[in-house]
Amino acid sequence: WVGEVPSTTFEIEDATWIDRGDDPFLLLATDAGLYELPWVGERVPSQVIVVAEEQARAFYRVVASIDASGETTVAVASQEFGGIFLSADGGKQGTFRPIGLTNEDVRTLAVQQLGPRSYLWAGDVAGAGDDDPGKGVWRWELRGDENPPAGWEPYRANWHAGACWSLTFDGERVFAATHRGGVLRLESGLAAPEWQELDLEAGLPAREQRFLFAELNDVATAGGLVLAVGNEGVYRSDDGGVTYDTACRREFAEAVTLPETWLFASGEH
């Protein structure tokens, strides 16, 4: 960041970049509403009114997606069970409409791109207690100003992992970071997809209770590599999310030794 860093009096929950013409903007989901911060010119956050009757409505998440025609869609997830709002016009003020999931505690939004089609996924944090299986996730096909015929499609089959804290995609494969199930996998292209649970020996940290994984806060994937992060550190999978190994190891089984009068050197000295 070049120049003075802008400060806010509200808490920022999430952020994403969008472009309007040649100008980039940072959209901020905050506990005081949705804000946009221009990258060029005077860098002062300005509020984007999503709900005219409730201008200070708070938001947990904001995501953006560019469709095949180059149009930008923006979605935000409300706090306090307020549902999801969608703008098919770049997140401009006055362009948001409600698309449902009211009374659901959605704190995860992510966009899956499959060729010319795009899907908005939403994860619920119900099930943060160890006895609650959770509600899983939902999917909404992005069609600009039109609603998809199926509306929100639930994906709950074989979901017992509690809260969903993060979602990411590798083609049609969906990965979910969860409260107690580690990283779940879903083949979304199947006719009747079910969430695939990890083996207890998959390598992710376990809880003190038997048959439970430690909570994971985030998951990401690229080029076949899957990364998951929680309070125990970062874990990586090179086999499509089947097994994991720590990516922040402090102790190593391999050792390279030198004679007592030698030193390791990083290059020519």
mmCIF file of N, CA, C and O in Angstrom, residues 123-167:
data_model
loop_
_atom_site.group_PDB
_atom_site.id
_atom_site.type_symbol
_atom_site.label_atom_id
_atom_site.label_comp_id
_atom_site.label_asym_id
_atom_site.label_seq_id
_atom_site.Cartn_x
_atom_site.Cartn_y
_atom_site.Cartn_z
ATOM 1 N N GLY A 123 -22.026 -21.387 3.294
ATOM 2 C CA GLY A 123 -21.842 -22.343 4.378
ATOM 3 C C GLY A 123 -22.402 -21.820 5.681
ATOM 4 O O GLY A 123 -22.230 -20.645 6.020
ATOM 5 N N ASP A 124 -23.069 -22.687 6.421
ATOM 6 C CA ASP A 124 -23.717 -22.330 7.683
ATOM 7 C C ASP A 124 -22.827 -22.734 8.853
ATOM 8 O O ASP A 124 -22.159 -23.766 8.799
ATOM 9 N N VAL A 125 -22.811 -21.919 9.909
ATOM 10 C CA VAL A 125 -21.993 -22.249 11.086
ATOM 11 C C VAL A 125 -22.812 -22.898 12.180
ATOM 12 O O VAL A 125 -22.328 -23.081 13.299
ATOM 13 N N ALA A 126 -24.071 -23.257 11.888
ATOM 14 C CA ALA A 126 -24.810 -24.075 12.844
ATOM 15 C C ALA A 126 -24.032 -25.372 13.049
ATOM 16 O O ALA A 126 -23.475 -25.936 12.109
ATOM 17 N N GLY A 127 -23.987 -25.837 14.274
ATOM 18 C CA GLY A 127 -23.223 -27.045 14.542
ATOM 19 C C GLY A 127 -21.866 -26.755 15.124
ATOM 20 O O GLY A 127 -20.948 -27.578 15.024
ATOM 21 N N ALA A 128 -21.698 -25.559 15.722
ATOM 22 C CA ALA A 128 -20.426 -25.251 16.378
ATOM 23 C C ALA A 128 -20.271 -26.014 17.691
ATOM 24 O O ALA A 128 -19.191 -26.048 18.261
ATOM 25 N N GLY A 129 -21.355 -26.623 18.165
ATOM 26 C CA GLY A 129 -21.267 -27.513 19.313
ATOM 27 C C GLY A 129 -20.959 -28.922 18.853
ATOM 28 O O GLY A 129 -21.288 -29.322 17.733
ATOM 29 N N ASP A 130 -20.350 -29.708 19.720
ATOM 30 C CA ASP A 130 -19.871 -31.017 19.301
ATOM 31 C C ASP A 130 -20.978 -32.039 19.096
ATOM 32 O O ASP A 130 -20.729 -33.111 18.556
ATOM 33 N N ASP A 131 -22.214 -31.744 19.508
ATOM 34 C CA ASP A 131 -23.299 -32.700 19.348
ATOM 35 C C ASP A 131 -24.230 -32.356 18.187
ATOM 36 O O ASP A 131 -25.179 -33.089 17.920
ATOM 37 N N ASP A 132 -23.975 -31.250 17.505
ATOM 38 C CA ASP A 132 -24.843 -30.795 16.421
ATOM 39 C C ASP A 132 -24.197 -31.141 15.082
ATOM 40 O O ASP A 132 -23.062 -30.724 14.817
ATOM 41 N N PRO A 133 -24.868 -31.902 14.208
ATOM 42 C CA PRO A 133 -24.256 -32.278 12.925
ATOM 43 C C PRO A 133 -24.083 -31.115 11.958
ATOM 44 O O PRO A 133 -23.306 -31.198 11.004
ATOM 45 N N GLY A 134 -24.807 -29.999 12.180
ATOM 46 C CA GLY A 134 -24.713 -28.862 11.275
ATOM 47 C C GLY A 134 -25.690 -28.984 10.119
ATOM 48 O O GLY A 134 -26.378 -29.996 9.946
ATOM 49 N N LYS A 135 -25.743 -27.951 9.287
ATOM 50 C CA LYS A 135 -26.694 -27.896 8.179
ATOM 51 C C LYS A 135 -26.034 -28.036 6.813
ATOM 52 O O LYS A 135 -26.726 -28.027 5.798
ATOM 53 N N GLY A 136 -24.707 -28.104 6.767
ATOM 54 C CA GLY A 136 -24.045 -28.231 5.480
ATOM 55 C C GLY A 136 -23.987 -26.928 4.718
ATOM 56 O O GLY A 136 -23.858 -25.853 5.308
ATOM 57 N N VAL A 137 -24.143 -27.020 3.384
ATOM 58 C CA VAL A 137 -23.998 -25.833 2.534
ATOM 59 C C VAL A 137 -25.118 -25.800 1.496
ATOM 60 O O VAL A 137 -25.844 -26.774 1.294
ATOM 61 N N TRP A 138 -25.220 -24.631 0.829
ATOM 62 C CA TRP A 138 -26.186 -24.442 -0.244
ATOM 63 C C TRP A 138 -25.466 -23.889 -1.481
ATOM 64 O O TRP A 138 -24.407 -23.281 -1.384
ATOM 65 N N ARG A 139 -26.113 -24.094 -2.659
ATOM 66 C CA ARG A 139 -25.557 -23.583 -3.920
ATOM 67 C C ARG A 139 -26.644 -22.837 -4.700
ATOM 68 O O ARG A 139 -27.788 -23.273 -4.764
ATOM 69 N N TRP A 140 -26.224 -21.711 -5.285
ATOM 70 C CA TRP A 140 -27.128 -20.851 -6.076
ATOM 71 C C TRP A 140 -26.440 -20.541 -7.400
ATOM 72 O O TRP A 140 -25.335 -19.999 -7.414
ATOM 73 N N GLU A 141 -27.068 -20.886 -8.511
ATOM 74 C CA GLU A 141 -26.464 -20.576 -9.812
ATOM 75 C C GLU A 141 -26.617 -19.090 -10.118
ATOM 76 O O GLU A 141 -27.725 -18.533 -10.026
ATOM 77 N N LEU A 142 -25.515 -18.450 -10.472
ATOM 78 C CA LEU A 142 -25.527 -17.022 -10.788
ATOM 79 C C LEU A 142 -25.988 -16.811 -12.221
ATOM 80 O O LEU A 142 -25.355 -17.287 -13.169
ATOM 81 N N ARG A 143 -27.097 -16.082 -12.373
ATOM 82 C CA ARG A 143 -27.685 -15.819 -13.688
ATOM 83 C C ARG A 143 -28.008 -14.340 -13.853
ATOM 84 O O ARG A 143 -29.061 -13.977 -14.382
ATOM 85 N N GLY A 144 -27.123 -13.481 -13.379
ATOM 86 C CA GLY A 144 -27.375 -12.055 -13.500
ATOM 87 C C GLY A 144 -28.558 -11.636 -12.657
ATOM 88 O O GLY A 144 -28.635 -11.941 -11.471
ATOM 89 N N ASP A 145 -29.511 -10.948 -13.283
ATOM 90 C CA ASP A 145 -30.694 -10.465 -12.562
ATOM 91 C C ASP A 145 -31.766 -11.539 -12.407
ATOM 92 O O ASP A 145 -32.780 -11.311 -11.746
ATOM 93 N N GLU A 146 -31.555 -12.716 -13.025
ATOM 94 C CA GLU A 146 -32.547 -13.777 -12.945
ATOM 95 C C GLU A 146 -32.216 -14.727 -11.802
ATOM 96 O O GLU A 146 -31.052 -14.990 -11.508
ATOM 97 N N ASN A 147 -33.268 -15.256 -11.178
ATOM 98 C CA ASN A 147 -33.089 -16.294 -10.177
ATOM 99 C C ASN A 147 -33.080 -17.660 -10.848
ATOM 100 O O ASN A 147 -33.863 -17.898 -11.779
ATOM 101 N N PRO A 148 -32.240 -18.566 -10.393
ATOM 102 C CA PRO A 148 -32.228 -19.907 -10.981
ATOM 103 C C PRO A 148 -33.516 -20.642 -10.643
ATOM 104 O O PRO A 148 -34.094 -20.445 -9.567
ATOM 105 N N PRO A 149 -33.992 -21.513 -11.531
ATOM 106 C CA PRO A 149 -35.246 -22.233 -11.257
ATOM 107 C C PRO A 149 -35.198 -23.045 -9.963
ATOM 108 O O PRO A 149 -36.203 -23.149 -9.256
ATOM 109 N N ALA A 150 -34.029 -23.607 -9.642
ATOM 110 C CA ALA A 150 -33.916 -24.450 -8.449
ATOM 111 C C ALA A 150 -33.720 -23.644 -7.176
ATOM 112 O O ALA A 150 -33.793 -24.206 -6.074
ATOM 113 N N GLY A 151 -33.470 -22.338 -7.294
ATOM 114 C CA GLY A 151 -33.194 -21.529 -6.114
ATOM 115 C C GLY A 151 -31.947 -22.020 -5.397
ATOM 116 O O GLY A 151 -30.962 -22.423 -6.026
ATOM 117 N N TRP A 152 -31.976 -21.978 -4.072
ATOM 118 C CA TRP A 152 -30.851 -22.488 -3.274
ATOM 119 C C TRP A 152 -30.949 -24.012 -3.192
ATOM 120 O O TRP A 152 -31.948 -24.558 -2.709
ATOM 121 N N GLU A 153 -29.909 -24.709 -3.637
ATOM 122 C CA GLU A 153 -29.869 -26.161 -3.585
ATOM 123 C C GLU A 153 -29.045 -26.599 -2.373
ATOM 124 O O GLU A 153 -27.864 -26.247 -2.274
ATOM 125 N N PRO A 154 -29.626 -27.365 -1.455
ATOM 126 C CA PRO A 154 -28.870 -27.817 -0.283
ATOM 127 C C PRO A 154 -27.961 -29.001 -0.615
ATOM 128 O O PRO A 154 -28.329 -29.866 -1.411
ATOM 129 N N TYR A 155 -26.794 -29.029 0.016
ATOM 130 C CA TYR A 155 -25.861 -30.157 -0.099
ATOM 131 C C TYR A 155 -25.540 -30.602 1.330
ATOM 132 O O TYR A 155 -24.620 -30.101 1.961
ATOM 133 N N ARG A 156 -26.331 -31.567 1.803
ATOM 134 C CA ARG A 156 -26.236 -31.994 3.198
ATOM 135 C C ARG A 156 -25.941 -33.482 3.348
ATOM 136 O O ARG A 156 -25.697 -33.934 4.466
ATOM 137 N N ALA A 157 -26.006 -34.231 2.269
ATOM 138 C CA ALA A 157 -25.861 -35.676 2.372
ATOM 139 C C ALA A 157 -24.519 -36.049 2.995
ATOM 140 O O ALA A 157 -23.462 -35.644 2.498
ATOM 141 N N ASN A 158 -24.571 -36.797 4.080
ATOM 142 C CA ASN A 158 -23.398 -37.286 4.809
ATOM 143 C C ASN A 158 -22.601 -36.157 5.463
ATOM 144 O O ASN A 158 -21.391 -36.291 5.683
ATOM 145 N N TRP A 159 -23.263 -35.064 5.763
ATOM 146 C CA TRP A 159 -22.598 -33.959 6.481
ATOM 147 C C TRP A 159 -22.837 -34.133 7.980
ATOM 148 O O TRP A 159 -23.967 -34.022 8.453
ATOM 149 N N HIS A 160 -21.783 -34.377 8.725
ATOM 150 C CA HIS A 160 -21.866 -34.525 10.183
ATOM 151 C C HIS A 160 -20.788 -33.693 10.874
ATOM 152 O O HIS A 160 -20.499 -33.926 12.045
ATOM 153 N N ALA A 161 -20.204 -32.750 10.165
ATOM 154 C CA ALA A 161 -18.993 -32.063 10.626
ATOM 155 C C ALA A 161 -19.252 -30.781 11.390
ATOM 156 O O ALA A 161 -18.315 -30.079 11.763
ATOM 157 N N GLY A 162 -20.521 -30.440 11.643
ATOM 158 C CA GLY A 162 -20.809 -29.209 12.352
ATOM 159 C C GLY A 162 -20.725 -27.997 11.448
ATOM 160 O O GLY A 162 -21.137 -28.028 10.285
ATOM 161 N N ALA A 163 -20.160 -26.911 11.965
ATOM 162 C CA ALA A 163 -20.100 -25.645 11.233
ATOM 163 C C ALA A 163 -19.180 -25.734 10.015
ATOM 164 O O ALA A 163 -18.188 -26.462 10.014
ATOM 165 N N CYS A 164 -19.538 -24.979 8.977
ATOM 166 C CA CYS A 164 -18.690 -24.819 7.792
ATOM 167 C C CYS A 164 -18.048 -23.437 7.861
ATOM 168 O O CYS A 164 -18.737 -22.415 7.858
ATOM 169 N N TRP A 165 -16.708 -23.401 7.903
ATOM 170 C CA TRP A 165 -15.992 -22.133 8.057
ATOM 171 C C TRP A 165 -15.352 -21.628 6.769
ATOM 172 O O TRP A 165 -14.990 -20.462 6.676
ATOM 173 N N SER A 166 -15.202 -22.491 5.766
ATOM 174 C CA SER A 166 -14.556 -22.046 4.526
ATOM 175 C C SER A 166 -14.860 -23.041 3.418
ATOM 176 O O SER A 166 -15.035 -24.238 3.675
ATOM 177 N N LEU A 167 -14.908 -22.540 2.173
ATOM 178 C CA LEU A 167 -15.148 -23.376 0.995
ATOM 179 C C LEU A 167 -14.165 -22.993 -0.102
ATOM 180 O O LEU A 167 -13.816 -21.818 -0.266
#
